[in-house]
């Protein structure tokens, strides 16, 4: 099969504009349901057979196409994006795509929708020039990727489990100081909880603070008992299953070159925690679990000097291998019970998953690295994890397949802030890498190849 000539970038930018035009903030179900229909239409335009799977939350969109080989490459994506925040902080409306200085600006271009369109561009290109994909593809696009993926596991069991699968490829992370994407051979796990404290049944004057408990203070004290100023997580047993990097990992981590000054400038911070630099900074992001406070809510929400009725805070934990979300919840519950008296309620939020890691010598990873080296002109640095959590364990554990993650965004892409953007060339290279990777799989001799009848039977059973 000859190497495909790429289409014009007009297709990529036009398709991305369609997706970015529709708001799809995490947790906003009306937006996400409309976005799922738009994503499904985009998948159809690329040539994929498409289904929308309804869930109690945001729909999951599946796109599948049989290739020259029946073995399937899974492409994981999410179409939910971060809330745009105040529009006044954007140089243009966040859901109106703009192009400036060879970069595309809009919410989702660097985190979610950009990677999705880049992969659709690759599929469209191959079909346009060759008429058939070198290998089969299953694209999974969910609307709760930033919400813990609570409905993804069931979908995999019902619609993906019986397929012959090569591996799962997705996009996350960033680039080194030279602009080269990182390749990650795993992802941290995720646990999300909400802590709440109740006060009186109605808001009271602040002068009663000497005699009536304030739920805000109760919550602050509880949070301080979980994590202190030294950034250490104080929950008894939290670190019991945390193992540091082995010798091989330590050697790799010492060679990583983060763009530290670029980060500080783009994020407008004076320094990293404890003044960390070099390998210490890399090691903290790659190997350590986290406890992050993502939101704090007070009821009633007003500026009046009063004692509120309720306060709540959402915490998320990025977990490393051997840390089980169920175990961590149990430890948190016990920790709060041991505080005397404990007035804090804890609620586990939907979704969550364990960490997963693949041996970097796995043929799936090595083929990806070999392909990426040709596209980017140099070898990619391989990391076990990055500063993110993805539901890859839900895919890997059920299907018994390898996973890999390739970075796309840059440190100044503002994925969660105003003026999110990404260079067009980055999207094109991301697309070209998938084109070349699929060619490589098409040229390999299949192992245990299924007959066309068996493939058709499995597709009938899974409904896609």
CSV table of C-alpha atoms in Angstrom, one decimal:
chain,number,residue,atom,x,y,z
A,1,UNK,CA,0.0,0.0,0.0
A,2,UNK,CA,1.5,3.3,-1.0
A,3,UNK,CA,1.9,6.2,1.4
A,4,UNK,CA,-1.1,8.6,1.3
A,5,UNK,CA,-0.8,12.1,0.2
A,6,UNK,CA,-2.4,14.4,2.8
A,7,UNK,CA,-5.4,16.5,2.1
A,8,UNK,CA,-5.5,20.2,2.4
A,9,UNK,CA,-5.5,21.7,5.9
A,10,UNK,CA,-8.8,23.3,5.0
A,11,UNK,CA,-10.5,20.0,5.9
A,12,UNK,CA,-8.9,19.9,9.4
A,13,UNK,CA,-9.6,23.5,10.2
A,14,UNK,CA,-13.2,23.4,8.9
A,15,UNK,CA,-14.0,20.3,10.8
A,16,UNK,CA,-12.4,21.7,14.0
A,17,UNK,CA,-14.5,24.9,13.6
A,18,UNK,CA,-17.7,22.8,13.5
A,19,UNK,CA,-16.8,21.0,16.8
A,20,UNK,CA,-15.5,24.1,18.6
A,21,UNK,CA,-18.6,26.1,17.7
A,22,UNK,CA,-20.7,23.9,20.0
A,23,UNK,CA,-20.1,24.4,23.8
A,24,UNK,CA,-19.5,21.1,25.6
A,25,UNK,CA,-18.4,22.0,29.1
A,26,UNK,CA,-18.0,19.0,31.5
A,27,UNK,CA,-21.2,18.3,33.4
A,28,UNK,CA,-23.5,20.3,31.1
A,29,UNK,CA,-25.7,17.5,29.8
A,30,UNK,CA,-27.8,19.6,27.3
A,31,UNK,CA,-24.6,20.9,25.7
A,32,UNK,CA,-23.0,17.4,25.7
A,33,UNK,CA,-25.9,15.6,24.1
A,34,UNK,CA,-25.9,18.1,21.3
A,35,UNK,CA,-22.2,17.8,21.0
A,36,UNK,CA,-22.4,14.0,20.8
A,37,UNK,CA,-24.6,14.4,17.7
A,38,UNK,CA,-22.1,16.8,16.1
A,39,UNK,CA,-19.2,14.5,16.9
A,40,UNK,CA,-21.1,11.5,15.4
A,41,UNK,CA,-21.7,13.5,12.2
A,42,UNK,CA,-18.0,14.4,12.1
A,43,UNK,CA,-17.1,10.7,12.4
A,44,UNK,CA,-19.4,9.9,9.5
A,45,UNK,CA,-17.9,12.5,7.3
A,46,UNK,CA,-14.5,11.0,7.9
A,47,UNK,CA,-15.8,7.6,6.7
A,48,UNK,CA,-16.5,5.8,9.9
A,49,UNK,CA,-19.6,3.8,10.7
A,50,UNK,CA,-21.0,5.5,13.7
A,51,UNK,CA,-23.3,4.9,16.7
A,52,UNK,CA,-24.3,7.1,19.7
A,53,UNK,CA,-24.6,5.1,22.9
A,54,UNK,CA,-26.9,6.7,25.4
A,55,UNK,CA,-25.8,6.6,29.1
A,56,UNK,CA,-27.3,8.2,32.3
A,57,UNK,CA,-24.8,11.0,31.6
A,58,UNK,CA,-23.2,12.2,28.4
A,59,UNK,CA,-23.5,10.0,25.4
A,60,UNK,CA,-20.6,8.0,24.1
A,61,UNK,CA,-19.9,8.0,20.4
A,62,UNK,CA,-18.4,5.0,18.6
A,63,UNK,CA,-16.9,5.0,15.1
A,64,UNK,CA,-15.7,1.9,13.5
A,65,UNK,CA,-14.3,0.9,10.1
A,66,UNK,CA,-12.9,-2.4,9.0
A,67,UNK,CA,-9.5,-2.1,7.4
A,68,UNK,CA,-7.2,-4.4,5.4
A,69,UNK,CA,-6.4,-6.1,8.6
A,70,UNK,CA,-9.3,-7.0,11.0
A,71,UNK,CA,-7.1,-6.3,14.1
A,72,UNK,CA,-8.4,-3.1,15.5
A,73,UNK,CA,-6.6,0.0,16.8
A,74,UNK,CA,-8.6,1.8,19.5
A,75,UNK,CA,-8.5,5.6,19.5
A,76,UNK,CA,-9.7,7.0,22.8
A,77,UNK,CA,-11.0,10.6,22.9
A,78,UNK,CA,-13.2,12.9,24.9
A,79,UNK,CA,-15.4,15.7,23.6
A,80,UNK,CA,-16.1,17.4,26.9
A,81,UNK,CA,-13.9,20.5,27.6
A,82,UNK,CA,-13.1,22.8,30.5
A,83,UNK,CA,-15.6,25.6,31.3
A,84,UNK,CA,-14.4,28.7,29.4
A,85,UNK,CA,-14.6,31.0,32.4
A,86,UNK,CA,-15.3,34.7,32.0
A,87,UNK,CA,-15.6,35.5,28.3
A,88,UNK,CA,-14.1,38.9,29.0
A,89,UNK,CA,-10.7,37.3,29.5
A,90,UNK,CA,-10.7,35.9,26.0
A,91,UNK,CA,-9.5,37.8,23.1
A,92,UNK,CA,-12.4,36.4,21.1
A,93,UNK,CA,-15.5,34.3,22.0
A,94,UNK,CA,-14.3,30.9,23.2
A,95,UNK,CA,-16.6,28.9,21.0
A,96,UNK,CA,-15.8,30.9,17.9
A,97,UNK,CA,-12.6,29.5,16.3
A,98,UNK,CA,-10.0,32.1,15.3
A,99,UNK,CA,-6.6,31.7,13.5
A,100,UNK,CA,-3.7,33.9,14.3
A,101,UNK,CA,0.0,33.5,13.6
A,102,UNK,CA,-0.3,29.9,12.4
A,103,UNK,CA,-2.3,28.9,15.5
A,104,UNK,CA,-5.9,28.0,16.2
A,105,UNK,CA,-7.7,29.6,19.1
A,106,UNK,CA,-10.9,28.1,20.7
A,107,UNK,CA,-11.9,26.1,23.8
A,108,UNK,CA,-11.0,22.5,23.2
A,109,UNK,CA,-8.4,22.8,20.4
A,110,UNK,CA,-5.5,21.7,22.7
A,111,UNK,CA,-7.4,19.4,25.0
A,112,UNK,CA,-10.1,17.2,23.5
A,113,UNK,CA,-11.4,18.4,20.1
A,114,UNK,CA,-8.1,19.2,18.4
A,115,UNK,CA,-6.7,15.7,18.9
A,116,UNK,CA,-10.1,14.2,17.8
A,117,UNK,CA,-10.1,16.1,14.6
A,118,UNK,CA,-6.4,15.3,13.9
A,119,UNK,CA,-7.2,11.6,14.1
A,120,UNK,CA,-10.3,12.0,11.9
A,121,UNK,CA,-8.1,13.9,9.4
A,122,UNK,CA,-5.8,10.9,9.3
A,123,UNK,CA,-8.6,8.5,8.6
A,124,UNK,CA,-10.1,10.8,6.0
A,125,UNK,CA,-6.8,11.1,4.3
A,126,UNK,CA,-6.2,7.3,4.1
A,127,UNK,CA,-9.6,6.7,2.7
A,128,UNK,CA,-9.3,9.5,0.2
A,129,UNK,CA,-6.1,8.2,-1.3
A,130,UNK,CA,-6.3,4.5,-0.7
A,131,UNK,CA,-10.0,3.6,-0.4
A,132,UNK,CA,-9.3,1.4,2.6
A,133,UNK,CA,-7.7,1.7,6.0
A,134,UNK,CA,-4.5,-0.4,6.5
A,135,UNK,CA,-6.0,-1.8,9.8
A,136,UNK,CA,-9.4,-1.6,11.4
A,137,UNK,CA,-10.2,1.3,13.7
A,138,UNK,CA,-12.5,1.8,16.6
A,139,UNK,CA,-12.8,5.4,17.8
A,140,UNK,CA,-14.3,6.0,21.2
A,141,UNK,CA,-15.3,9.6,22.1
A,142,UNK,CA,-16.9,10.1,25.5
A,143,UNK,CA,-18.4,13.2,27.0
A,144,UNK,CA,-17.2,12.6,30.6
A,145,UNK,CA,-13.5,12.3,30.2
A,146,UNK,CA,-12.9,15.2,32.6
A,147,UNK,CA,-15.6,13.9,35.0
A,148,UNK,CA,-14.1,10.5,35.8
A,149,UNK,CA,-15.5,8.4,32.9
A,150,UNK,CA,-18.3,6.8,35.0
A,151,UNK,CA,-20.0,5.0,32.1
A,152,UNK,CA,-17.0,4.0,30.0
A,153,UNK,CA,-16.3,0.6,31.6
A,154,UNK,CA,-19.8,-0.7,30.8
A,155,UNK,CA,-19.5,0.4,27.2
A,156,UNK,CA,-16.2,-1.5,26.8
A,157,UNK,CA,-17.8,-4.7,28.2
A,158,UNK,CA,-20.8,-4.4,25.9
A,159,UNK,CA,-19.4,-3.0,22.6
A,160,UNK,CA,-15.6,-3.6,22.5
A,161,UNK,CA,-14.8,-6.7,24.5
A,162,UNK,CA,-14.9,-9.3,21.7
A,163,UNK,CA,-12.8,-7.5,19.1
A,164,UNK,CA,-9.3,-8.5,18.1
A,165,UNK,CA,-7.4,-5.4,19.3
A,166,UNK,CA,-3.8,-4.1,18.6
A,167,UNK,CA,-3.7,-1.5,21.3
A,168,UNK,CA,-5.2,1.8,22.5
A,169,UNK,CA,-3.8,5.1,21.5
A,170,UNK,CA,-4.8,8.5,23.0
A,171,UNK,CA,-3.6,12.1,23.4
A,172,UNK,CA,-2.6,13.9,26.6
A,173,UNK,CA,0.4,15.6,28.2
A,174,UNK,CA,2.8,18.1,26.8
A,175,UNK,CA,6.2,18.6,25.2
A,176,UNK,CA,9.8,19.0,26.3
A,177,UNK,CA,11.7,22.2,26.2
A,178,UNK,CA,12.6,21.5,22.6
A,179,UNK,CA,9.0,21.2,21.5
A,180,UNK,CA,9.1,17.4,21.1
A,181,UNK,CA,6.0,15.5,22.4
A,182,UNK,CA,6.4,13.2,25.3
A,183,UNK,CA,5.3,9.6,24.9
A,184,UNK,CA,3.7,8.1,28.0
A,185,UNK,CA,3.3,4.3,28.5
A,186,UNK,CA,0.6,4.6,31.2
A,187,UNK,CA,-1.7,6.9,33.1
A,188,UNK,CA,-2.3,7.6,36.7
A,189,UNK,CA,-5.6,6.6,38.3
A,190,UNK,CA,-8.3,8.9,39.5
A,191,UNK,CA,-10.6,9.3,42.6
A,192,UNK,CA,-13.0,12.2,43.1
A,193,UNK,CA,-14.8,12.9,46.4
A,194,UNK,CA,-16.9,15.7,47.9
A,195,UNK,CA,-16.6,16.8,51.5
A,196,UNK,CA,-19.5,18.7,53.1
A,197,UNK,CA,-20.2,20.3,56.5
A,198,UNK,CA,-23.6,21.5,57.6
A,199,UNK,CA,-24.4,24.4,59.9
A,200,UNK,CA,-27.7,25.8,61.1
A,201,UNK,CA,-30.9,25.4,59.0
A,202,UNK,CA,-30.8,29.0,58.0
A,203,UNK,CA,-28.1,31.6,57.6
A,204,UNK,CA,-27.4,33.5,60.8
A,205,UNK,CA,-25.8,36.9,61.6
A,206,UNK,CA,-22.0,36.7,61.9
A,207,UNK,CA,-22.2,38.0,65.5
A,208,UNK,CA,-23.3,34.6,66.6
A,209,UNK,CA,-19.9,33.1,65.5
A,210,UNK,CA,-19.0,32.7,69.2
A,211,UNK,CA,-21.9,30.3,69.9
A,212,UNK,CA,-22.8,28.7,66.5
A,213,UNK,CA,-20.5,26.4,64.5
A,214,UNK,CA,-19.5,27.7,61.1
A,215,UNK,CA,-19.5,25.0,58.4
A,216,UNK,CA,-16.7,26.8,56.5
A,217,UNK,CA,-14.3,26.5,59.4
A,218,UNK,CA,-15.3,22.9,60.0
A,219,UNK,CA,-14.5,22.1,56.4
A,220,UNK,CA,-11.2,24.1,56.4
A,221,UNK,CA,-10.0,22.2,59.5
A,222,UNK,CA,-10.9,18.9,57.9
A,223,UNK,CA,-9.1,19.7,54.7
A,224,UNK,CA,-6.1,20.8,56.7
A,225,UNK,CA,-6.1,17.5,58.4
A,226,UNK,CA,-5.9,15.7,55.0
A,227,UNK,CA,-3.1,17.8,53.6
A,228,UNK,CA,-0.9,20.3,55.3
A,229,UNK,CA,1.3,23.2,54.2
A,230,UNK,CA,4.2,20.8,53.7
A,231,UNK,CA,2.0,19.3,50.8
A,232,UNK,CA,2.2,15.9,52.6
A,233,UNK,CA,-1.0,13.9,52.5
A,234,UNK,CA,-1.8,13.1,56.1
A,235,UNK,CA,-4.3,10.3,55.7
A,236,UNK,CA,-3.0,7.2,57.5
A,237,UNK,CA,-2.1,4.5,55.1
A,238,UNK,CA,-2.3,6.7,51.9
A,239,UNK,CA,1.3,6.1,50.9
A,240,UNK,CA,1.5,2.4,52.0
A,241,UNK,CA,1.3,1.1,48.4
A,242,UNK,CA,3.3,3.9,46.8
A,243,UNK,CA,6.6,2.6,45.4
A,244,UNK,CA,9.2,4.9,44.2
A,245,UNK,CA,10.7,4.7,40.7
A,246,UNK,CA,13.1,1.8,40.0
A,247,UNK,CA,16.7,2.3,38.8
A,248,UNK,CA,15.6,2.3,35.1
A,249,UNK,CA,13.0,4.9,35.7
A,250,UNK,CA,15.3,7.1,37.8
A,251,UNK,CA,17.8,7.0,34.9
A,252,UNK,CA,15.1,8.2,32.4
A,253,UNK,CA,13.8,10.9,34.7
A,254,UNK,CA,17.2,12.4,35.1
A,255,UNK,CA,17.4,13.0,31.3
A,256,UNK,CA,14.0,14.8,31.0
A,257,UNK,CA,14.2,18.4,30.0
A,258,UNK,CA,11.0,20.3,30.9
A,259,UNK,CA,10.7,23.9,29.7
A,260,UNK,CA,10.8,25.3,33.2
A,261,UNK,CA,11.2,28.9,32.4
A,262,UNK,CA,8.6,28.7,29.7
A,263,UNK,CA,6.2,27.2,32.1
A,264,UNK,CA,6.8,29.8,34.8
A,265,UNK,CA,6.3,32.6,32.2
A,266,UNK,CA,3.2,31.1,30.6
A,267,UNK,CA,1.5,30.2,34.0
A,268,UNK,CA,2.7,33.5,35.6
A,269,UNK,CA,4.0,31.9,38.8
A,270,UNK,CA,7.1,32.8,40.6
A,271,UNK,CA,8.4,29.3,41.2
A,272,UNK,CA,7.4,25.6,41.5
A,273,UNK,CA,6.6,24.1,44.9
A,274,UNK,CA,9.7,24.1,47.2
A,275,UNK,CA,11.7,25.6,44.4
A,276,UNK,CA,11.9,22.2,42.6
A,277,UNK,CA,13.9,22.1,39.4
A,278,UNK,CA,15.4,19.5,37.1
A,279,UNK,CA,14.8,15.8,37.9
A,280,UNK,CA,13.2,16.6,41.2
A,281,UNK,CA,10.4,18.5,39.4
A,282,UNK,CA,10.0,15.7,36.8
A,283,UNK,CA,10.0,13.0,39.5
A,284,UNK,CA,7.3,14.8,41.5
A,285,UNK,CA,5.0,15.1,38.5
A,286,UNK,CA,5.6,11.6,37.2
A,287,UNK,CA,5.8,9.3,40.2
A,288,UNK,CA,3.9,10.9,43.1
A,289,UNK,CA,0.1,10.7,43.8
A,290,UNK,CA,-1.8,14.0,44.3
A,291,UNK,CA,-4.5,15.4,46.5
A,292,UNK,CA,-6.0,18.5,44.8
A,293,UNK,CA,-8.7,20.8,46.0
A,294,UNK,CA,-10.6,21.8,42.8
A,295,UNK,CA,-13.7,23.6,44.1
A,296,UNK,CA,-15.1,25.2,47.3
A,297,UNK,CA,-18.8,26.0,47.5
A,298,UNK,CA,-20.8,27.9,50.2
A,299,UNK,CA,-24.5,28.0,50.7
A,300,UNK,CA,-26.2,30.4,50.5
A,301,UNK,CA,-23.8,32.0,47.9
A,302,UNK,CA,-23.8,35.7,48.9
A,303,UNK,CA,-21.4,38.3,50.1
A,304,UNK,CA,-23.4,39.2,53.3
A,305,UNK,CA,-21.5,38.9,56.5
A,306,UNK,CA,-23.2,35.8,57.9
A,307,UNK,CA,-22.8,32.2,59.1
A,308,UNK,CA,-23.6,30.0,56.1
A,309,UNK,CA,-25.7,26.9,56.2
A,310,UNK,CA,-23.4,24.5,54.3
A,311,UNK,CA,-20.0,24.3,52.8
A,312,UNK,CA,-18.6,21.7,50.5
A,313,UNK,CA,-15.3,21.0,48.7
A,314,UNK,CA,-14.4,18.7,45.8
A,315,UNK,CA,-11.1,16.8,46.0
A,316,UNK,CA,-9.4,14.8,43.3
A,317,UNK,CA,-6.6,12.3,43.8
A,318,UNK,CA,-4.3,11.1,41.0
A,319,UNK,CA,-3.2,7.7,42.0
A,320,UNK,CA,-0.1,5.6,41.1
A,321,UNK,CA,0.1,1.8,40.6
A,322,UNK,CA,-1.0,-0.4,43.5
A,323,UNK,CA,-3.2,2.4,44.9
A,324,UNK,CA,-6.9,1.3,44.7
A,325,UNK,CA,-9.5,4.0,44.7
A,326,UNK,CA,-11.8,1.9,46.9
A,327,UNK,CA,-9.0,1.6,49.5
A,328,UNK,CA,-8.3,5.3,49.4
A,329,UNK,CA,-12.0,6.1,50.0
A,330,UNK,CA,-12.0,3.7,53.0
A,331,UNK,CA,-8.9,5.5,54.4
A,332,UNK,CA,-10.5,8.9,54.0
A,333,UNK,CA,-13.7,7.8,55.7
A,334,UNK,CA,-11.7,6.3,58.6
A,335,UNK,CA,-9.5,9.5,58.8
A,336,UNK,CA,-12.6,11.7,59.2
A,337,UNK,CA,-14.1,9.4,61.7
A,338,UNK,CA,-11.0,9.6,63.8
A,339,UNK,CA,-11.3,13.3,64.1
A,340,UNK,CA,-13.3,14.0,67.3
A,341,UNK,CA,-16.0,15.1,66.8
A,342,UNK,CA,-16.3,14.6,63.0
A,343,UNK,CA,-19.0,16.7,61.4
A,344,UNK,CA,-17.8,16.1,57.8
A,345,UNK,CA,-19.8,14.1,55.3
A,346,UNK,CA,-17.8,12.4,52.5
A,347,UNK,CA,-19.3,11.4,49.1
A,348,UNK,CA,-17.5,9.5,46.4
A,349,UNK,CA,-18.2,11.1,43.1
A,350,UNK,CA,-19.0,9.1,40.0
A,351,UNK,CA,-16.3,7.4,38.0
A,352,UNK,CA,-12.7,6.9,38.8
A,353,UNK,CA,-10.2,4.1,38.0
A,354,UNK,CA,-6.8,2.7,38.8
A,355,UNK,CA,-3.5,3.5,37.3
A,356,UNK,CA,-2.1,1.5,34.4
A,357,UNK,CA,1.4,1.1,32.9
A,358,UNK,CA,2.8,-0.8,30.0
A,359,UNK,CA,6.4,-2.0,29.5
A,360,UNK,CA,8.1,0.5,27.2
A,361,UNK,CA,9.6,-2.4,25.3
A,362,UNK,CA,6.2,-3.7,24.3
A,363,UNK,CA,6.0,-4.0,20.5
A,364,UNK,CA,3.0,-1.7,20.4
A,365,UNK,CA,5.0,1.1,22.1
A,366,UNK,CA,8.1,0.4,20.1
A,367,UNK,CA,6.2,0.6,16.8
A,368,UNK,CA,4.7,3.9,17.9
A,369,UNK,CA,8.1,5.3,18.9
A,370,UNK,CA,9.6,4.2,15.6
A,371,UNK,CA,6.8,5.9,13.6
A,372,UNK,CA,7.0,9.1,15.7
A,373,UNK,CA,10.7,9.4,15.2
A,374,UNK,CA,10.2,9.6,11.4
A,375,UNK,CA,7.4,12.2,11.8
A,376,UNK,CA,9.2,14.4,14.3
A,377,UNK,CA,12.7,13.9,13.1
A,378,UNK,CA,14.0,12.7,16.5
A,379,UNK,CA,13.1,10.0,19.0
A,380,UNK,CA,10.5,10.8,21.6
A,381,UNK,CA,11.2,10.6,25.3
A,382,UNK,CA,9.3,7.9,27.1
A,383,UNK,CA,7.8,8.5,30.5
A,384,UNK,CA,5.8,6.0,32.7
A,385,UNK,CA,3.2,8.6,33.6
A,386,UNK,CA,2.4,12.3,33.2
A,387,UNK,CA,0.6,14.9,35.3
A,388,UNK,CA,-2.8,13.7,34.2
A,389,UNK,CA,-5.3,10.9,34.7
A,390,UNK,CA,-7.0,8.9,31.9
A,391,UNK,CA,-9.3,5.9,32.0
A,392,UNK,CA,-6.9,3.7,30.1
A,393,UNK,CA,-7.0,1.1,32.9
A,394,UNK,CA,-10.6,0.4,32.0
A,395,UNK,CA,-9.6,-0.4,28.5
A,396,UNK,CA,-6.3,-2.3,29.2
A,397,UNK,CA,-7.6,-4.5,32.1
A,398,UNK,CA,-10.7,-5.7,30.3
A,399,UNK,CA,-9.2,-6.2,26.8
A,400,UNK,CA,-5.7,-7.2,28.0
A,401,UNK,CA,-4.1,-4.7,25.5
A,402,UNK,CA,-1.3,-2.2,25.6
A,403,UNK,CA,-1.9,1.5,25.8
A,404,UNK,CA,0.1,4.6,24.9
A,405,UNK,CA,-0.3,8.3,25.2
A,406,UNK,CA,1.3,11.0,23.0
A,407,UNK,CA,1.5,14.6,24.0
A,408,UNK,CA,0.0,17.4,21.8
A,409,UNK,CA,-0.5,20.6,23.9
A,410,UNK,CA,2.3,23.0,24.8
A,411,UNK,CA,2.9,24.5,28.2
A,412,UNK,CA,1.3,27.8,27.0
A,413,UNK,CA,-1.7,26.2,25.3
A,414,UNK,CA,-4.0,27.3,28.2
A,415,UNK,CA,-6.1,24.2,28.1
A,416,UNK,CA,-8.1,25.3,31.2
A,417,UNK,CA,-7.7,29.0,30.8
A,418,UNK,CA,-8.7,31.8,28.4
A,419,UNK,CA,-7.3,31.9,24.8
A,420,UNK,CA,-6.7,28.1,24.5
A,421,UNK,CA,-4.7,27.6,21.4
A,422,UNK,CA,-2.4,25.2,19.4
A,423,UNK,CA,-0.3,25.6,16.3
A,424,UNK,CA,-1.8,24.2,13.1
A,425,UNK,CA,1.5,22.4,12.4
A,426,UNK,CA,1.2,20.5,15.7
A,427,UNK,CA,-2.2,19.1,14.7
A,428,UNK,CA,-0.9,18.2,11.3
A,429,UNK,CA,2.0,16.3,12.7
A,430,UNK,CA,-0.3,14.5,15.2
A,431,UNK,CA,-2.4,13.4,12.2
A,432,UNK,CA,0.6,12.3,10.1
A,433,UNK,CA,1.8,10.2,13.0
A,434,UNK,CA,-1.4,8.2,13.0
A,435,UNK,CA,-1.3,7.9,9.2
A,436,UNK,CA,2.2,6.4,9.3
A,437,UNK,CA,1.4,4.2,12.3
A,438,UNK,CA,-1.6,2.6,10.5
A,439,UNK,CA,0.5,2.0,7.5
A,440,UNK,CA,3.0,0.1,9.7
A,441,UNK,CA,0.2,-2.1,11.1
A,442,UNK,CA,-1.1,-2.7,7.6
A,443,UNK,CA,2.3,-4.0,6.5
A,444,UNK,CA,2.8,-6.3,9.5
A,445,UNK,CA,1.9,-10.0,9.2
A,446,UNK,CA,-1.2,-10.5,11.3
A,447,UNK,CA,-1.0,-13.0,14.1
A,448,UNK,CA,-4.0,-15.3,14.6
A,449,UNK,CA,-5.9,-13.5,11.8
A,450,UNK,CA,-9.6,-14.0,11.9
A,451,UNK,CA,-11.6,-14.9,8.9
A,452,UNK,CA,-14.0,-12.4,7.3
A,453,UNK,CA,-16.9,-14.4,8.6
A,454,UNK,CA,-15.6,-14.3,12.1
A,455,UNK,CA,-15.0,-10.6,11.9
A,456,UNK,CA,-18.5,-10.0,10.6
A,457,UNK,CA,-19.9,-12.2,13.4
A,458,UNK,CA,-18.1,-10.2,16.1
A,459,UNK,CA,-19.3,-6.9,14.6
A,460,UNK,CA,-22.9,-8.2,14.6
A,461,UNK,CA,-22.5,-9.2,18.3
A,462,UNK,CA,-21.1,-5.9,19.4
A,463,UNK,CA,-23.5,-3.8,17.3
A,464,UNK,CA,-21.0,-1.6,15.6
